[in-house]
CSV table of C-alpha atoms in Angstrom, one decimal:
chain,number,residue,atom,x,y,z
C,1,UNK,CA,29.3,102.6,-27.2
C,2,UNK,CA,31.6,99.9,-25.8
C,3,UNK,CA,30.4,97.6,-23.1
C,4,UNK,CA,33.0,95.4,-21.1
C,5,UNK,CA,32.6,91.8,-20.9
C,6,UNK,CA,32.4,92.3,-17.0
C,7,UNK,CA,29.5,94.8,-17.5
C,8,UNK,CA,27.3,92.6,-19.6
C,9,UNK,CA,27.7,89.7,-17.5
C,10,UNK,CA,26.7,91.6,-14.6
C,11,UNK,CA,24.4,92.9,-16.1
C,12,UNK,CA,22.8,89.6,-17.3
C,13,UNK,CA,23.1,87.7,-13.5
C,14,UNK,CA,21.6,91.0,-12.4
C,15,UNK,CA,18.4,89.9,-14.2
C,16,UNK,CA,18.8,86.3,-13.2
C,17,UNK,CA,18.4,87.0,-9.7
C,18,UNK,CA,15.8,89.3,-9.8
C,19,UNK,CA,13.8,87.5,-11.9
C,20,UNK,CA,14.1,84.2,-10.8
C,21,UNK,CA,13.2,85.4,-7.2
C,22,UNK,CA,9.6,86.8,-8.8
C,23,UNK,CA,9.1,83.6,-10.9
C,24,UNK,CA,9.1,81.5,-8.0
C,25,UNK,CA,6.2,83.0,-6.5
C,26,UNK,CA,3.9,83.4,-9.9
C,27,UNK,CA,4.7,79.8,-11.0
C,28,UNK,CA,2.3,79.2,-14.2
C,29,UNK,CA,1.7,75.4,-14.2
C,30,UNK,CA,3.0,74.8,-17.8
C,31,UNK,CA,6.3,75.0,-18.7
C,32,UNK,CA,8.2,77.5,-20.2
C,33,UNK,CA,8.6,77.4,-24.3
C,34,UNK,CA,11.9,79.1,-25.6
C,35,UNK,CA,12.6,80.0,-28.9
C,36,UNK,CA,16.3,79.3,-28.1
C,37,UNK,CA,18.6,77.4,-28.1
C,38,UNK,CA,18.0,76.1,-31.6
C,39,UNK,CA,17.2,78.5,-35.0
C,40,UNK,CA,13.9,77.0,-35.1
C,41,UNK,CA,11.0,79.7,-34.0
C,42,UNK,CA,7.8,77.9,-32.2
C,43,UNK,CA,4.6,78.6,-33.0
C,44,UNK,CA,3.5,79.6,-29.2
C,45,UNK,CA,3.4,82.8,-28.2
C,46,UNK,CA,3.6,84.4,-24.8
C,47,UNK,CA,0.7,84.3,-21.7
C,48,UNK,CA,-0.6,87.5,-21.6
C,49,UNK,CA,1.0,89.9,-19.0
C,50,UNK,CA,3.8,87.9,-18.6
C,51,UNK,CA,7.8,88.7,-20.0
C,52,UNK,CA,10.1,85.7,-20.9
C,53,UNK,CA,14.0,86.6,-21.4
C,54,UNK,CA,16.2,84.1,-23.7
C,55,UNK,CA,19.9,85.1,-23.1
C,56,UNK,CA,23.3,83.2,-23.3
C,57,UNK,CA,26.2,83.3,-25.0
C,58,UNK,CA,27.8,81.9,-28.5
C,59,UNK,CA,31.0,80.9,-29.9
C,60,UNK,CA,31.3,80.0,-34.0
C,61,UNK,CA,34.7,79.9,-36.5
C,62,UNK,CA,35.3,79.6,-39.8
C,63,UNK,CA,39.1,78.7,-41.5
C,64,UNK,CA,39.4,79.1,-45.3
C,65,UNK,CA,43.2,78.3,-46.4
C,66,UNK,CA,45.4,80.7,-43.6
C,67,UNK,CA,42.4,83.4,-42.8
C,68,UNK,CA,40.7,82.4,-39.8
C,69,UNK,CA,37.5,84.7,-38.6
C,70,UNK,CA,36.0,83.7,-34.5
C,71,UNK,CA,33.0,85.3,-33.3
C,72,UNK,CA,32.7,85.8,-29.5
C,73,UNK,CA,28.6,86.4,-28.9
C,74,UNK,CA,28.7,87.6,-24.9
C,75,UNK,CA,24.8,89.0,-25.4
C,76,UNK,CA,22.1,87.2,-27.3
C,77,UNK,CA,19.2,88.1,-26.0
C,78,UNK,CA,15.6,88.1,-26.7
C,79,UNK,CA,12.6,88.9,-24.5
C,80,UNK,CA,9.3,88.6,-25.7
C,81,UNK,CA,6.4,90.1,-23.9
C,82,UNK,CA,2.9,88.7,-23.8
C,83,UNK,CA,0.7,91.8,-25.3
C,84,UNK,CA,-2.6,90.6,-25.6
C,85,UNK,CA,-3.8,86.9,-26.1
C,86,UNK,CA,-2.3,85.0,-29.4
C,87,UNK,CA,0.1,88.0,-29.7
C,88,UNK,CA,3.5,89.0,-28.1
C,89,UNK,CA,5.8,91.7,-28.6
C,90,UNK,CA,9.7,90.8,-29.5
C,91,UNK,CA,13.0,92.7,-28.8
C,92,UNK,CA,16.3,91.8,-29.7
C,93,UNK,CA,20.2,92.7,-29.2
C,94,UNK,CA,23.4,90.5,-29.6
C,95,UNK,CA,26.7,92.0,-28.2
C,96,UNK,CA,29.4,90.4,-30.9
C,97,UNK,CA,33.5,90.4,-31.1
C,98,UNK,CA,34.8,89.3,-34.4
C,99,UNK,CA,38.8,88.6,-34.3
C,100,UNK,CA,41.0,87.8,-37.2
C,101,UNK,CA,44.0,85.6,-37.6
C,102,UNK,CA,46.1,85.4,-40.6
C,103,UNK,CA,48.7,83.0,-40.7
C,104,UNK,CA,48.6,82.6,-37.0
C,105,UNK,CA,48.7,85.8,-36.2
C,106,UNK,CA,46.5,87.6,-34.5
C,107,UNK,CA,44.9,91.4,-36.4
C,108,UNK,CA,44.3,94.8,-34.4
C,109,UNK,CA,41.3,95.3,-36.0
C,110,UNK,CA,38.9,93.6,-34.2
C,111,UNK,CA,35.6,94.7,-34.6
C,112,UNK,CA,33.0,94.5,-31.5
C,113,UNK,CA,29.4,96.4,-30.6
C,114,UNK,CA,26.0,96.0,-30.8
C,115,UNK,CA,23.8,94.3,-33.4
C,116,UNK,CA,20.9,96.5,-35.3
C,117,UNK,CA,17.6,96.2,-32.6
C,118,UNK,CA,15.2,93.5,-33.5
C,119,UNK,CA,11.7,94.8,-32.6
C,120,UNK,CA,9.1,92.2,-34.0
C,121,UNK,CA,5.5,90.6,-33.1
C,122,UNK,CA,4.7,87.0,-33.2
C,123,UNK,CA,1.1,85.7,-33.7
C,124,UNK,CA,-1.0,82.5,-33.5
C,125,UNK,CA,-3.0,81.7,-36.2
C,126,UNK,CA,-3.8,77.7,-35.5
C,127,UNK,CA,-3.9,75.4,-32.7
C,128,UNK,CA,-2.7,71.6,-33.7
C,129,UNK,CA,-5.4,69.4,-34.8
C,130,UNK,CA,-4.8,65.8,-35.4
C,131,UNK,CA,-2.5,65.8,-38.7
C,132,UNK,CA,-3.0,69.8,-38.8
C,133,UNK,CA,0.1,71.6,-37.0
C,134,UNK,CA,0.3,74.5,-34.9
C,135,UNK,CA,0.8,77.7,-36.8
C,136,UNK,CA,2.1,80.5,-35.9
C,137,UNK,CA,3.7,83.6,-37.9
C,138,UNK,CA,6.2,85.7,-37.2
C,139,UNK,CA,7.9,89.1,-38.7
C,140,UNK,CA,11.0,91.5,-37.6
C,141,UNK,CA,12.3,95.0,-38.4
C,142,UNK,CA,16.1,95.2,-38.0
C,143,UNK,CA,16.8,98.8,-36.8
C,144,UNK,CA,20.1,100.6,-37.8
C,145,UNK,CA,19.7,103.4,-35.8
C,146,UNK,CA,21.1,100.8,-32.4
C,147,UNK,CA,24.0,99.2,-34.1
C,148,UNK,CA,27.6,99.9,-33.8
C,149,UNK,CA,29.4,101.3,-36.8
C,150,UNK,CA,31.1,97.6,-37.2
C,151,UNK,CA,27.5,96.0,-37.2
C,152,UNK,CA,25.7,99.0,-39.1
C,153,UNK,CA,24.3,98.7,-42.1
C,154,UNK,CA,22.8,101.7,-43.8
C,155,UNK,CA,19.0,100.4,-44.5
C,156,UNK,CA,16.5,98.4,-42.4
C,157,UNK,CA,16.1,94.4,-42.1
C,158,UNK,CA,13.1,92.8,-42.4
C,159,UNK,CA,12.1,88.9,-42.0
C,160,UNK,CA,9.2,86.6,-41.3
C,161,UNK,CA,8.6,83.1,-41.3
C,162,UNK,CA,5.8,80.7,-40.5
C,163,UNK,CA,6.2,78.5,-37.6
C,164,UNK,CA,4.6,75.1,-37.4
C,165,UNK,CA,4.6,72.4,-34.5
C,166,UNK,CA,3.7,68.7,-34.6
C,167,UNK,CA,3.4,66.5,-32.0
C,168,UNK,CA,4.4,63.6,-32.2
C,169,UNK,CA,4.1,61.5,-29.0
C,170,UNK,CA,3.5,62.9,-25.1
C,171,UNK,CA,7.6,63.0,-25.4
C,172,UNK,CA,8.5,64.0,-28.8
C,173,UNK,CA,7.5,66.4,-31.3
C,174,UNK,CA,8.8,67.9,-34.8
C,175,UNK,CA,9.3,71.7,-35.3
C,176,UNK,CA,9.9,73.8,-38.8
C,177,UNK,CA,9.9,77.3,-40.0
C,178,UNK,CA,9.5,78.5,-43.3
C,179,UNK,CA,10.3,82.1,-44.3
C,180,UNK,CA,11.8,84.6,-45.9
C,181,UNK,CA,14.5,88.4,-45.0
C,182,UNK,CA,16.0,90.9,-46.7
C,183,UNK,CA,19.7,91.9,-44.7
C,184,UNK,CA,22.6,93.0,-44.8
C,185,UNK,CA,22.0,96.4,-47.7
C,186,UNK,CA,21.0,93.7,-50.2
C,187,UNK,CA,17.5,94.4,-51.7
C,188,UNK,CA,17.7,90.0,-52.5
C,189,UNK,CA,15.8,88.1,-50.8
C,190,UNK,CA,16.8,85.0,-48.7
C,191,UNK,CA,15.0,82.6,-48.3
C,192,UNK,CA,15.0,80.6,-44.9
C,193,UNK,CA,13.9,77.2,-43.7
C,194,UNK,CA,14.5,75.0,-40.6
C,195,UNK,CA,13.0,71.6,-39.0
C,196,UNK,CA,14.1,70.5,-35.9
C,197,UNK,CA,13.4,67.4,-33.6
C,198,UNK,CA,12.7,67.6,-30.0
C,199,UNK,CA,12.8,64.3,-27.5
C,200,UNK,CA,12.4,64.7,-23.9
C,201,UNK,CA,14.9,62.5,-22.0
C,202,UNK,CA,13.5,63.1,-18.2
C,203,UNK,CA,10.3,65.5,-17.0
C,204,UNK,CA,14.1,68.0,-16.5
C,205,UNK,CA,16.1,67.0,-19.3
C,206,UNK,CA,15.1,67.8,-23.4
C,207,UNK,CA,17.1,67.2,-26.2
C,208,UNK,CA,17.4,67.9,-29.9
C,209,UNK,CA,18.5,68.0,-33.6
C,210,UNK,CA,18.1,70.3,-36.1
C,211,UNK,CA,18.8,71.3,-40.3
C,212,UNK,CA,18.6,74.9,-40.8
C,213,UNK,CA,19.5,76.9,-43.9
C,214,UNK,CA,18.7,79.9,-46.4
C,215,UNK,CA,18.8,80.2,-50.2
C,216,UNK,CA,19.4,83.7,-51.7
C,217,UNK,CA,18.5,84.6,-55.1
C,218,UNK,CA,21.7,85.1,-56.3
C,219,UNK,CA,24.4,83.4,-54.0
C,220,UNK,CA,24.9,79.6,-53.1
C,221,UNK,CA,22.7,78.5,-50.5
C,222,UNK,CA,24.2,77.7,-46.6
C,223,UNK,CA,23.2,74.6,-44.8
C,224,UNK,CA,23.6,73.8,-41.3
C,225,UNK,CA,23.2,71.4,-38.2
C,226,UNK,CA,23.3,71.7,-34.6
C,227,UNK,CA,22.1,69.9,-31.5
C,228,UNK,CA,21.6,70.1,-28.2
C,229,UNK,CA,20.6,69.8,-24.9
C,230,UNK,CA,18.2,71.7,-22.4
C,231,UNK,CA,17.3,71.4,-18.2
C,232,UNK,CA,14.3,72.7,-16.2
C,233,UNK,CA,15.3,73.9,-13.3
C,234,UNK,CA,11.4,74.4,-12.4
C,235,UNK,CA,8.6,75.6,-15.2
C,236,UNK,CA,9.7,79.4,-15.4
C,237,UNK,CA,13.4,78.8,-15.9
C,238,UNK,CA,16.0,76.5,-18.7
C,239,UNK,CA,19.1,76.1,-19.1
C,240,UNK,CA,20.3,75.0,-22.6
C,241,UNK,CA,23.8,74.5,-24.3
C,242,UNK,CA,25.0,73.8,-28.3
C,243,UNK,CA,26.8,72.8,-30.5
C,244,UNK,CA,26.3,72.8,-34.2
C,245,UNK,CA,28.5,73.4,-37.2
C,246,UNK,CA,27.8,74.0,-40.9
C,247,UNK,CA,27.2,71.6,-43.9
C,248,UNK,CA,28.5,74.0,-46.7
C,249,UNK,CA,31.1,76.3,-46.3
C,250,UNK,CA,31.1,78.9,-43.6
C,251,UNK,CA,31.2,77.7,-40.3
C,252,UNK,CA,33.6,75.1,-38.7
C,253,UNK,CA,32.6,75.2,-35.1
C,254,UNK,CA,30.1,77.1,-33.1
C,255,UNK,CA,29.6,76.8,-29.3
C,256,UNK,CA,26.0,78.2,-27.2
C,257,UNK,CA,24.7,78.1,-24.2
C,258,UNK,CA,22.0,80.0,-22.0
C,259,UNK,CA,19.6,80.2,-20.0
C,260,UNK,CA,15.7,81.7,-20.1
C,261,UNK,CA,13.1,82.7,-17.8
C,262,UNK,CA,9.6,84.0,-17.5
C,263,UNK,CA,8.3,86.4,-15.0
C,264,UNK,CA,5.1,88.2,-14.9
C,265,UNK,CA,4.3,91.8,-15.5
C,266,UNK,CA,2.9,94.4,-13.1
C,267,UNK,CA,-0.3,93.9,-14.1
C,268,UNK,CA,-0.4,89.8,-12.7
C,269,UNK,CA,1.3,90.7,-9.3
């Protein structure tokens, strides 16, 4: 299955619209907390009845001698859904082109499709307490069965990773995850950490900077950075944009933004 770039985005403004128009009349009175833009999970989990939607779009390329590989992300999207209190349900599904240029020339074989389905749950296990962060924990399945046969692999993923959240004055605050997944047909496991700091600029306006990384048992690890920016347009809707590159080799450039927006279920109508 192929979708156009015309189709997704239609798709996606489709769900803007609708959704912003509920949001604005079931307001909660905090604010929204993504798990996007940055790699960094937070330890909060969902209100209970309601749905939040992180999508946007992402841009990354790596050059090594004359082989140069660009990934155009028009889909990543994840919506979590308040199940119960302290726990949420996660789904996932990125919509990736991959285009190769050798020599300045541009290959046929470009591969594009659908990611494998990330169907996960996320749980809170402590609220902060003085020096004692906020702990939450979090664990994925990576389903084959959804990806296309560029994106497929042949077994399932699997990942989790603690999340922990300090803060550190009324407008700053310190996040990191520590984990670990097995991907990609590989029966290794990699091991994955990131810390990110978060300022807020105006009561809109948020920014922040991150290290992020994993360590597989048998390869050379892969460090990266990225920072960026993120707006409130009003406490159930963000916008956020990107950019970030990596530290060792494999990855020159990459690009994101998005937005993300909470509505509530049926049930809170």
């Amino acid at each position: 299955m192929k979708l156009s770039k015309t189709k997704i985005t239609s798709l996606i403004s489709g769900l803007i619209i609708s959704s912003s128009t509920l949001a604005q009349n079931n307001t909660l009175e905090e604010p929204l907390i993504t798990d996007r833009p940055d790699a960094t999970e937070s330890p909060n989990t969902m209100t209970k009845g309601y749905l939040q939607i992180e999508t946007g779009a992402s841009y990354d390329t790596f050059q090594e001698r004359n082989i140069k590989n660009e990934n155009y992300t028009y889909s990543t999207t994840l919506i979590r859904y308040g199940l119960i209190n302290n726990l949420e349900l996660r789904f996932g599904l990125d919509f990736t082109e991959g285009l190769t240029t050798i020599n300045g020339i541009k290959l046929n074989n470009i591969t594009s499709g659908f990611s494998p389905l990330l169907l996960g749950i996320k749980t809170s296990i402590a609220k902060e307490n003085g020096l004692l962060p906020e702990i939450g924990l979090l664990g994925h399945l990576y389903l084959p069965f959804s990806a296309n046969n560029d994106y497929k692999p042949t077994t399932t993923g699997v990942d989790f990773r603690f999340a922990f959240g300090h803060t550190i004055s009324a407008n700053s605050s310190l996040s990191y995850n520590l984990g670990a997944s097995w991907r990609d047909d590989t029966p290794e496991a990699s091991y994955v950490y990131t810390i990110a700091f978060g300022q807020n600029i105006t009561n809109k306006i948020g920014a922040y900077a991150e290290l992020y990384g994993d360590l597989p048992e048998n390869n050379n690890a892969n460090h990266l950075w990225d920072a960026g920016l993120t707006y409130l347009i009003n406490n159930d809707i963000q916008l956020d944009a990107t950019v970030g590159s990596s530290i060792t080799k494999g990855q020159d450039l990459m690009l994101s933004a998005g937005i993300s927006f909470r509505i509530p279920s049926i049930s809170t109508k």
